[in-house]
Coordinates of C-alpha atoms in Angstrom, one line a residue:
Chain N
M1 CA 0.0 0.0 0.0
R2 CA 1.4 3.3 -1.0
I3 CA 1.2 6.1 1.5
E4 CA 2.3 9.6 1.4
T5 CA 4.2 10.5 4.4
G6 CA 6.9 12.6 5.7
A7 CA 9.0 12.7 8.8
T8 CA 11.6 15.0 10.0
H9 CA 13.8 12.3 11.8
G10 CA 17.1 12.4 10.0
W11 CA 19.0 9.3 10.8
A12 CA 16.2 7.0 11.7
L13 CA 14.6 7.2 8.3
R14 CA 17.4 8.3 6.2
L15 CA 19.2 5.0 6.8
G16 CA 18.3 2.1 4.7
L17 CA 14.5 1.6 4.5
R18 CA 13.7 0.4 1.2
G19 CA 12.9 3.5 -0.7
G20 CA 10.3 3.7 -3.3
Y21 CA 9.2 7.1 -4.1
I22 CA 5.6 7.7 -3.2
G23 CA 4.8 11.2 -2.9
C24 CA 5.8 14.2 -1.0
L25 CA 3.7 16.5 1.1
N26 CA 5.3 19.6 -0.4
K27 CA 4.6 18.9 -4.0
G28 CA 5.4 22.4 -4.8
T29 CA 9.1 21.9 -4.1
Q30 CA 9.6 18.9 -6.3
S31 CA 11.4 19.1 -9.5
P32 CA 9.6 18.2 -12.7
V33 CA 11.8 15.2 -13.2
Q34 CA 10.9 13.8 -9.9
R35 CA 7.2 14.5 -10.3
R36 CA 7.2 12.7 -13.7
F37 CA 9.4 9.8 -13.3
G38 CA 9.5 9.2 -9.7
W39 CA 12.4 7.2 -8.4
G40 CA 11.3 3.8 -9.2
S41 CA 11.9 1.0 -6.6
C42 CA 15.4 1.1 -5.3
Y43 CA 17.2 -0.3 -2.4
S44 CA 19.3 2.7 -1.7
P45 CA 18.7 4.8 1.3
V46 CA 15.5 6.8 1.4
K47 CA 15.7 9.9 -0.7
T48 CA 14.7 13.2 0.6
C49 CA 12.5 15.1 -1.9
C50 CA 12.4 18.3 0.0
R51 CA 14.0 19.8 3.0
G52 CA 13.8 17.4 5.9
W53 CA 11.1 15.2 4.4
C54 CA 11.5 11.6 3.6
S55 CA 9.2 9.1 1.9
F56 CA 9.0 5.3 1.9
Q57 CA 6.6 2.6 1.3
T58 CA 5.7 -0.3 3.6
S59 CA 3.0 -2.9 4.0
N60 CA 3.3 -3.3 7.7
P61 CA -0.1 -2.6 9.1
V62 CA 1.2 -1.2 12.5
L63 CA 3.5 1.3 10.6
L64 CA 0.6 2.2 8.3
V65 CA -1.6 3.1 11.3
L66 CA 1.2 5.2 12.8
L67 CA 1.8 6.9 9.5
S68 CA -1.8 7.6 8.9
L69 CA -1.9 9.2 12.4
V70 CA 0.8 11.6 11.1
Q71 CA -1.5 12.6 8.4
A72 CA -4.6 12.8 10.6
S73 CA -2.8 15.0 13.1
R74 CA -2.4 17.6 10.4
S75 CA -5.6 19.1 11.3
F76 CA -4.0 20.2 14.5
H77 CA -1.5 22.3 12.7
Q78 CA -2.5 25.9 13.4
S79 CA 0.0 27.8 11.3
S80 CA 1.5 27.1 8.0
Q81 CA 4.8 25.5 7.6
S82 CA 7.5 28.1 7.9
L83 CA 9.8 27.4 5.0
A84 CA 11.6 30.7 5.4
P85 CA 15.3 30.6 6.1
V86 CA 15.8 29.6 9.8
P87 CA 18.0 31.8 11.8
P88 CA 21.6 30.6 12.2
L89 CA 22.5 28.4 15.2
P90 CA 24.8 29.9 17.8
E91 CA 28.4 29.3 17.1
K92 CA 29.2 27.7 20.5
G93 CA 27.3 26.2 23.2
G94 CA 26.6 27.8 26.5
K95 CA 29.6 28.7 28.5
V96 CA 30.3 26.4 31.4
R97 CA 32.9 26.4 34.2
H98 CA 34.7 23.2 35.2
G99 CA 32.9 21.5 32.4
I100 CA 29.5 21.1 34.0
F101 CA 28.4 24.2 35.9
P102 CA 26.9 26.9 33.7
E103 CA 28.3 30.3 33.8
E104 CA 24.9 31.8 34.5
L105 CA 25.1 30.4 38.0
F106 CA 28.2 32.3 38.7
T107 CA 26.7 35.5 37.1
L108 CA 23.6 35.0 39.2
L109 CA 25.5 34.8 42.5
Y110 CA 28.1 37.4 41.7
P111 CA 26.2 40.5 42.9
K112 CA 25.4 39.0 46.3
T113 CA 28.3 36.8 47.1
G114 CA 31.1 37.8 44.7
V115 CA 33.6 35.5 43.1
T116 CA 33.8 32.8 45.8
G117 CA 30.1 32.6 46.2
P118 CA 29.3 29.5 44.1
Y119 CA 32.4 27.7 45.3
M120 CA 31.2 28.3 48.9
L121 CA 27.8 27.1 47.9
G122 CA 29.1 23.9 46.4
T123 CA 31.5 23.2 49.3
G124 CA 28.7 23.8 51.7
L125 CA 26.3 21.6 49.9
L126 CA 28.9 18.8 49.6
L127 CA 29.8 19.0 53.4
Y128 CA 26.1 19.1 54.2
M129 CA 25.3 16.0 52.3
L130 CA 28.4 14.2 53.7
S131 CA 27.8 15.1 57.4
K132 CA 24.2 14.4 57.4
E133 CA 24.9 11.2 55.5
I134 CA 22.5 12.1 52.7
Y135 CA 25.2 11.0 50.5
V136 CA 27.1 8.0 52.1
I137 CA 30.7 7.4 50.9
N138 CA 30.8 3.8 49.9
H139 CA 32.5 1.7 47.3
E140 CA 30.6 3.4 44.5
T141 CA 32.4 6.7 45.5
F142 CA 35.6 5.2 44.5
A143 CA 34.2 3.7 41.4
A144 CA 32.8 7.2 40.5
A145 CA 36.1 8.7 41.2
S146 CA 37.7 6.2 39.0
I147 CA 35.3 6.7 36.1
G148 CA 35.4 10.4 36.7
A149 CA 39.2 10.4 36.3
V150 CA 38.9 8.4 33.1
V151 CA 36.2 10.8 31.6
I152 CA 38.0 14.0 32.7
Y153 CA 41.3 12.7 31.2
G154 CA 39.6 11.7 28.1
I155 CA 37.9 15.0 27.6
K156 CA 41.0 17.0 28.4
K157 CA 43.2 15.1 26.2
F158 CA 41.0 14.5 23.2
G159 CA 38.4 17.3 23.5
P160 CA 40.2 19.9 21.3
S161 CA 41.2 17.4 18.7
V162 CA 37.6 16.1 18.4
A163 CA 36.3 19.7 18.2
A164 CA 38.9 20.6 15.6
F165 CA 37.8 17.4 13.7
A166 CA 34.2 18.5 13.7
D167 CA 35.1 21.9 12.7
K168 CA 37.2 20.5 9.9
I169 CA 34.4 18.6 8.5
N170 CA 32.3 21.6 8.4
E171 CA 35.0 23.7 7.0
D172 CA 35.6 21.2 4.2
K173 CA 32.0 21.4 3.3
V174 CA 32.1 25.1 3.2
A175 CA 35.3 25.1 1.3
K176 CA 33.9 22.8 -1.3
A177 CA 31.1 25.1 -2.0
Q178 CA 33.3 28.1 -1.9
E179 CA 35.6 26.5 -4.4
V180 CA 32.7 25.9 -6.8
K181 CA 31.7 29.5 -6.3
D182 CA 35.3 30.8 -6.8
Q183 CA 35.8 28.7 -9.8
A184 CA 32.7 30.0 -11.4
M185 CA 33.7 33.6 -10.6
A186 CA 37.2 32.9 -12.0
S187 CA 35.9 31.4 -15.1
L188 CA 33.6 34.4 -15.6
A189 CA 36.5 36.8 -15.0
Q190 CA 38.6 35.0 -17.4
G191 CA 35.7 35.2 -19.9
I192 CA 35.7 39.0 -19.5
E193 CA 39.4 39.2 -20.0
D194 CA 39.1 37.1 -23.2
E195 CA 36.3 39.3 -24.4
K196 CA 38.5 42.4 -23.9
K197 CA 41.3 40.9 -25.7
E198 CA 39.1 40.0 -28.5
Q199 CA 37.8 43.6 -28.8
W200 CA 41.4 44.8 -28.8
R201 CA 42.2 42.4 -31.6
V202 CA 39.3 43.6 -33.6
E203 CA 40.7 47.2 -33.4
G204 CA 44.0 46.1 -34.9
R205 CA 42.2 44.2 -37.7
H206 CA 42.5 47.0 -40.1
M207 CA 46.2 46.9 -40.1
L208 CA 46.1 43.3 -40.9
F209 CA 43.8 44.1 -43.8
D210 CA 46.1 46.9 -45.2
A211 CA 49.0 44.6 -45.0
K212 CA 47.2 41.9 -46.9
R213 CA 45.9 44.3 -49.3
N214 CA 49.5 45.5 -49.9
N215 CA 50.6 42.0 -50.4
V216 CA 48.0 41.2 -52.9
A217 CA 48.8 44.5 -54.9
M218 CA 52.4 43.6 -54.9
L219 CA 51.7 40.1 -56.2
L220 CA 49.5 41.6 -58.9
E221 CA 52.1 44.1 -59.9
T222 CA 54.8 41.4 -60.1
N223 CA 52.6 39.1 -62.1
Y224 CA 51.9 42.0 -64.5
R225 CA 55.5 42.9 -64.9
E226 CA 56.5 39.3 -65.5
R227 CA 53.9 38.9 -68.3
L228 CA 54.9 42.2 -69.7
H229 CA 58.5 41.1 -69.8
M230 CA 57.5 37.9 -71.5
V231 CA 55.5 39.6 -74.0
T232 CA 58.4 41.9 -74.7
N233 CA 60.7 39.0 -75.2
E234 CA 58.4 37.2 -77.5
V235 CA 57.9 40.3 -79.6
K236 CA 61.6 40.8 -79.8
K237 CA 62.2 37.3 -80.9
R238 CA 59.7 37.7 -83.6
L239 CA 61.3 40.8 -84.8
D240 CA 64.8 39.5 -84.6
F241 CA 63.7 36.6 -86.7
Q242 CA 62.5 39.0 -89.4
V243 CA 65.7 40.9 -89.2
E244 CA 67.8 37.8 -89.6
L245 CA 65.6 36.8 -92.4
Q246 CA 66.3 40.1 -94.2
N247 CA 70.0 39.8 -93.5
L248 CA 69.9 36.2 -94.9
H249 CA 68.3 37.5 -98.0
R250 CA 70.8 40.2 -98.5
R251 CA 73.7 37.9 -98.0
M252 CA 72.4 35.3 -100.3
E253 CA 71.8 38.0 -102.9
Q254 CA 75.2 39.4 -102.4
E255 CA 76.8 35.9 -102.7
H256 CA 74.8 35.2 -105.7
M257 CA 75.9 38.4 -107.4
V258 CA 79.4 37.8 -106.5
N259 CA 79.3 34.4 -107.9
W260 CA 77.6 35.6 -111.0
V261 CA 80.2 38.3 -111.4
E262 CA 83.0 35.8 -111.0
Q263 CA 81.4 33.4 -113.4
S264 CA 81.0 36.1 -116.0
V265 CA 84.5 37.2 -115.4
I266 CA 85.9 33.8 -115.7
K267 CA 83.9 33.2 -118.8
S268 CA 85.1 36.4 -120.3
I269 CA 88.6 35.5 -119.9
T270 CA 89.7 34.3 -123.5
P271 CA 92.3 31.7 -123.9
Q272 CA 94.8 34.4 -125.4
Q273 CA 94.5 36.5 -122.5
E274 CA 95.0 33.5 -120.2
K275 CA 98.3 32.5 -121.9
E276 CA 99.5 36.0 -121.7
S277 CA 98.7 36.3 -118.1
I278 CA 100.4 32.9 -117.3
A279 CA 103.6 33.9 -119.1
K280 CA 103.7 37.2 -117.2
C281 CA 103.2 35.4 -114.0
I282 CA 106.1 33.0 -114.7
A283 CA 108.4 36.0 -115.6
D284 CA 107.4 37.7 -112.4
L285 CA 108.0 34.6 -110.4
K286 CA 111.5 34.2 -112.0
V287 CA 112.4 37.8 -111.1
L288 CA 111.1 37.3 -107.6
A289 CA 113.2 34.1 -107.2
K290 CA 116.2 35.8 -108.3
T291 CA 115.7 38.7 -105.9
T292 CA 115.1 36.3 -103.0
Q293 CA 118.0 34.2 -103.7
A294 CA 120.1 37.4 -103.9
R295 CA 118.7 38.5 -100.6
A296 CA 119.3 35.0 -99.0
T297 CA 123.1 34.9 -99.9
V298 CA 123.5 38.5 -98.7
Chain I
M1 CA 18.2 -8.0 54.3
M2 CA 21.8 -8.6 53.3
T3 CA 23.0 -6.4 50.5
S4 CA 25.0 -8.3 48.0
F5 CA 27.1 -7.4 45.1
F6 CA 24.3 -8.6 42.8
D7 CA 21.8 -6.1 43.9
Q8 CA 23.1 -3.7 41.3
F9 CA 21.8 -6.1 38.7
A10 CA 18.3 -6.2 40.1
S11 CA 15.8 -4.6 37.7
P12 CA 15.0 -1.3 39.5
S13 CA 11.4 -0.3 40.1
Y14 CA 9.9 2.6 42.0
L15 CA 6.5 2.4 43.4
G16 CA 5.8 -0.4 41.0
I17 CA 7.0 1.6 37.9
P18 CA 9.7 -0.4 36.2
L19 CA 12.5 2.1 35.8
I20 CA 14.2 -0.1 33.3
A21 CA 11.9 1.5 30.7
I22 CA 13.5 4.8 31.4
A23 CA 16.9 3.3 31.4
I24 CA 16.2 1.8 28.0
A25 CA 14.7 5.1 26.7
L26 CA 17.6 7.1 27.9
P27 CA 19.9 6.6 24.8
W28 CA 17.3 8.1 22.6
V29 CA 17.2 11.2 24.6
L30 CA 21.0 11.7 24.4
Y31 CA 21.3 11.9 20.6
P32 CA 19.7 15.1 19.1
T33 CA 18.0 14.8 15.9
P34 CA 20.0 16.1 13.0
S35 CA 18.5 19.3 11.8
S36 CA 17.9 20.0 8.1
R37 CA 20.7 22.5 8.1
W38 CA 23.8 22.3 5.9
I39 CA 26.3 23.2 8.6
N40 CA 25.5 21.8 12.0
N41 CA 27.0 22.3 15.4
R42 CA 29.9 20.1 16.5
L43 CA 27.8 17.5 18.3
I44 CA 25.6 16.8 15.4
T45 CA 28.4 16.9 12.9
I46 CA 30.4 14.3 14.9
Q47 CA 27.3 12.2 15.5
G48 CA 26.6 12.2 11.8
W49 CA 30.1 11.4 10.9
F50 CA 30.3 8.6 13.3
I51 CA 27.1 7.0 12.2
N52 CA 27.8 7.3 8.6
R53 CA 31.3 5.9 9.0
F54 CA 30.1 3.0 11.1
T55 CA 27.3 2.1 8.9
N56 CA 29.5 2.3 5.8
Q57 CA 32.1 0.1 7.5
L58 CA 29.6 -2.4 8.7
L59 CA 27.8 -2.7 5.4
L60 CA 30.9 -3.1 3.3
P61 CA 30.9 -6.9 3.2
L62 CA 27.1 -7.2 2.8
N63 CA 25.5 -7.5 -0.6
V64 CA 22.6 -5.1 -1.5
G65 CA 20.0 -7.4 0.0
G66 CA 21.7 -7.0 3.4
H67 CA 21.6 -3.2 3.1
K68 CA 18.0 -3.4 4.3
W69 CA 19.3 -4.2 7.7
A70 CA 21.4 -0.9 7.8
L71 CA 19.0 1.0 10.0
L72 CA 18.5 -1.9 12.4
L73 CA 22.1 -2.6 12.8
A74 CA 23.2 1.0 13.1
S75 CA 20.6 1.8 15.7
L76 CA 21.3 -1.3 17.6
M77 CA 24.9 -0.4 17.8
I78 CA 24.3 3.2 19.0
F79 CA 21.8 1.8 21.6
L80 CA 24.1 -0.9 22.9
I81 CA 27.2 1.3 23.0
T82 CA 25.3 4.1 24.8
I83 CA 23.8 1.8 27.4
N84 CA 27.1 0.1 28.0
M85 CA 28.9 3.4 28.5
L86 CA 26.2 4.9 30.7
G87 CA 26.4 1.8 32.8
L88 CA 29.9 2.7 33.9
L89 CA 28.7 5.8 35.8
P90 CA 28.1 5.2 39.5
Y91 CA 24.7 4.4 40.8
T92 CA 23.4 3.5 37.4
F93 CA 21.6 0.4 36.2
T94 CA 22.8 -1.2 33.1
P95 CA 19.9 -2.9 31.1
T96 CA 22.3 -5.0 29.1
T97 CA 23.4 -6.9 32.2
Q98 CA 19.9 -8.4 32.0
L99 CA 20.1 -11.7 30.1
S100 CA 16.4 -11.3 29.2
L101 CA 17.2 -8.1 27.3
N102 CA 20.2 -9.4 25.5
M103 CA 18.4 -12.6 24.5
G104 CA 15.5 -10.5 23.5
F105 CA 17.9 -8.9 20.9
A106 CA 19.9 -11.9 19.9
V107 CA 17.2 -14.5 19.4
P108 CA 14.8 -12.7 17.0
L109 CA 17.6 -11.1 15.0
W110 CA 19.4 -14.4 14.7
L111 CA 16.3 -16.3 13.9
A112 CA 15.5 -13.6 11.3
T113 CA 18.8 -14.1 9.5
V114 CA 18.3 -17.9 9.5
I115 CA 14.7 -17.7 8.3
I116 CA 15.8 -15.3 5.5
G117 CA 18.5 -17.7 4.5
M118 CA 16.3 -20.6 4.5
R119 CA 13.5 -18.9 2.7
N120 CA 15.5 -17.2 -0.1
Q121 CA 18.4 -19.6 -0.7
P122 CA 17.8 -22.8 1.2
T123 CA 20.6 -24.7 -0.5
V124 CA 23.2 -22.1 0.3
A125 CA 22.0 -21.8 3.8
L126 CA 22.0 -25.5 4.4
G127 CA 25.4 -25.7 2.6
H128 CA 26.9 -23.6 5.4
L129 CA 26.5 -26.6 7.6
L130 CA 29.3 -28.3 5.8
P131 CA 32.5 -26.4 5.3
E132 CA 34.3 -26.9 2.0
G133 CA 37.1 -29.3 1.8
T134 CA 36.2 -31.6 4.8
P135 CA 37.4 -35.2 4.5
I136 CA 34.6 -37.6 3.7
P137 CA 34.7 -39.6 7.0
L138 CA 34.2 -36.5 9.0
I139 CA 31.1 -35.3 7.1
P140 CA 28.2 -36.7 9.5
V141 CA 30.0 -35.6 12.5
L142 CA 30.7 -32.2 11.2
I143 CA 27.1 -31.6 10.1
I144 CA 26.0 -32.3 13.6
I145 CA 28.7 -29.9 15.0
E146 CA 27.8 -27.2 12.6
T147 CA 24.1 -27.5 13.3
I148 CA 24.9 -27.3 17.1
S149 CA 27.1 -24.3 16.4
L150 CA 24.3 -22.7 14.4
L151 CA 21.7 -23.2 17.2
I152 CA 24.0 -22.0 20.0
R153 CA 24.6 -18.7 18.2
P154 CA 21.8 -16.7 19.7
L155 CA 22.7 -18.1 23.1
A156 CA 26.4 -17.0 22.5
L157 CA 25.4 -13.7 21.4
G158 CA 23.2 -13.0 24.4
V159 CA 25.3 -14.6 27.1
R160 CA 28.4 -13.0 25.7
L161 CA 27.1 -9.5 26.2
T162 CA 25.5 -10.2 29.5
A163 CA 28.5 -12.0 30.9
N164 CA 31.1 -9.5 29.8
L165 CA 29.1 -6.5 31.2
T166 CA 28.1 -8.2 34.4
A167 CA 31.6 -9.4 35.1
G168 CA 32.9 -6.0 34.5
H169 CA 30.5 -4.3 36.7
L170 CA 31.1 -6.9 39.4
L171 CA 34.8 -6.4 39.3
I172 CA 34.5 -2.7 39.6
Q173 CA 32.3 -3.1 42.6
L174 CA 34.5 -5.6 44.2
I175 CA 37.8 -3.7 43.7
A176 CA 36.1 -0.5 44.8
T177 CA 34.8 -2.2 47.8
A178 CA 38.4 -3.4 48.4
V179 CA 39.7 0.1 48.1
F180 CA 37.0 1.4 50.4
V181 CA 37.7 -1.1 53.0
L182 CA 41.5 -1.0 52.8
L183 CA 41.7 2.8 52.9
P184 CA 41.6 3.3 56.7
M185 CA 43.7 0.1 57.4
M186 CA 46.5 0.0 54.8
P187 CA 46.4 3.2 52.7
T188 CA 49.3 2.3 50.5
V189 CA 47.7 -1.1 49.5
A190 CA 44.5 0.9 49.0
I191 CA 46.3 3.1 46.6
L192 CA 47.7 0.3 44.7
T193 CA 44.2 -1.1 44.5
A194 CA 43.0 2.2 43.4
T195 CA 45.4 2.1 40.6
V196 CA 44.0 -1.4 39.7
L197 CA 40.6 0.0 39.8
F198 CA 41.6 2.9 37.4
L199 CA 43.0 0.5 34.9
L200 CA 40.1 -1.8 35.2
T201 CA 37.8 1.2 34.6
L202 CA 39.7 1.8 31.5
L203 CA 39.3 -1.8 30.4
E204 CA 35.6 -1.6 31.1
V205 CA 35.2 1.3 28.9
A206 CA 36.9 -0.6 26.1
V207 CA 34.9 -3.6 26.8
A208 CA 31.7 -1.7 26.7
M209 CA 32.4 -0.5 23.3
I210 CA 33.9 -3.6 21.9
Q211 CA 31.1 -5.8 23.2
A212 CA 28.5 -3.7 21.6
Y213 CA 30.4 -3.7 18.3
V214 CA 31.0 -7.5 18.5
F215 CA 27.3 -8.1 18.9
V216 CA 26.4 -6.0 15.9
L217 CA 29.3 -7.4 13.9
L218 CA 28.4 -11.0 14.5
L219 CA 24.8 -10.3 13.5
S220 CA 26.0 -8.7 10.3
L221 CA 28.2 -11.8 9.8
Y222 CA 25.2 -14.1 10.2
L223 CA 23.2 -11.9 7.8
Q224 CA 26.1 -12.1 5.3
E225 CA 26.0 -15.7 5.2
N226 CA 22.2 -15.8 4.7
V227 CA 21.2 -13.0 2.5

């Protein structure tokens, strides 16, 4: 049988009762996921769905009766639940003197009996009880003294460390939450810094564009000049070819002309002229030979 | 009437009202309910840390089915340890010195583990009656021995706790009486005896905590076998 219930006992119900989510008295504080899917049946410790409330399912009739009583007594609740933030607990417990006697006793007696007042009262009470044998000293007194010594020794020796341990547990809790908060803040501040840097970068962007523009212009210019150069070379080559062609023509013409002249001259030479010229050449050669001989012997 | 050392174990009643009820309800009073605050005071922080740590430690060897017993075992431990420790104060009555109370804890819980074992996994539960690797001739004898050992468990649990606490309290009373009697006659011997008493008190503090822990630990062991 499913029952909606809630209880504010922490440890009693938070440990280990088989937890199936049933329902919560404070439906308003549930999350949409919880409301829709529930928690199924699970063996893990009971979940709290809202502050201080637990829920579980059972089939034990006695338990059902008791739980229904919780619901029935709701009519006695006069004011609404105060879900407002509760005031903080005091940091330390009440001040005590000698471990047991509250400081208020001393403050109470101070105006009338001064500093030693409470001590006198204590001694007087003790002696009264001893002398009137209201408290009889017997073996239990020594047992009390013994256990008292153990307790006092234990508290004096381990008290501060236990307190420090408890404080450390709480401080670790707070430190963890604080770390989360600090990390969030740090990441946000970092985000701001990064944004500012980006903005600064944007300002310098035009310089980048100018440089790029210059680069591109230079590339275009270079390319244009190269092509111009190439065109010039090609044109020059064509023109040189034509020049060479003309030269060749002239040369060939000249050679041909020379050949023709030579041919005609050779043809024009008659055999009579040829003989005459040969005889003259021989006579010249003889003269020359004589002169050379004469020069050689001298 | 002659007062004896065993009068401290008589269940106290006043005008017909059994005061043992108050004695049993006392531990509940001493542990404040943890508030629904995030940061608590030192007492609740330590209480919470201790209970968490203890329950975690106790439930480590148990599988998930045994986790149903977490509340029972943890509260039993807190109850026993508080009652034992409070019993060390003078002029107090320790309910756990009563065999009836201890058997009242031991028998139902032990029986519950046995019935759970027999109901859910009967072969495994019966298989515990014969340890692995026993030589064949020994099997009949061993089964009988293991059955006796199983049936003796609740008795052992209850009597262990009762005997330890009763013996401790008795010893404290005896030695304190010795100190009390010797003090006018032989003070030096009395001082020696007082030292013995101090050491014994330390021992009793340890025994009080250990016996409670052993009770709960053995129950969790029995549960481990059967769940």
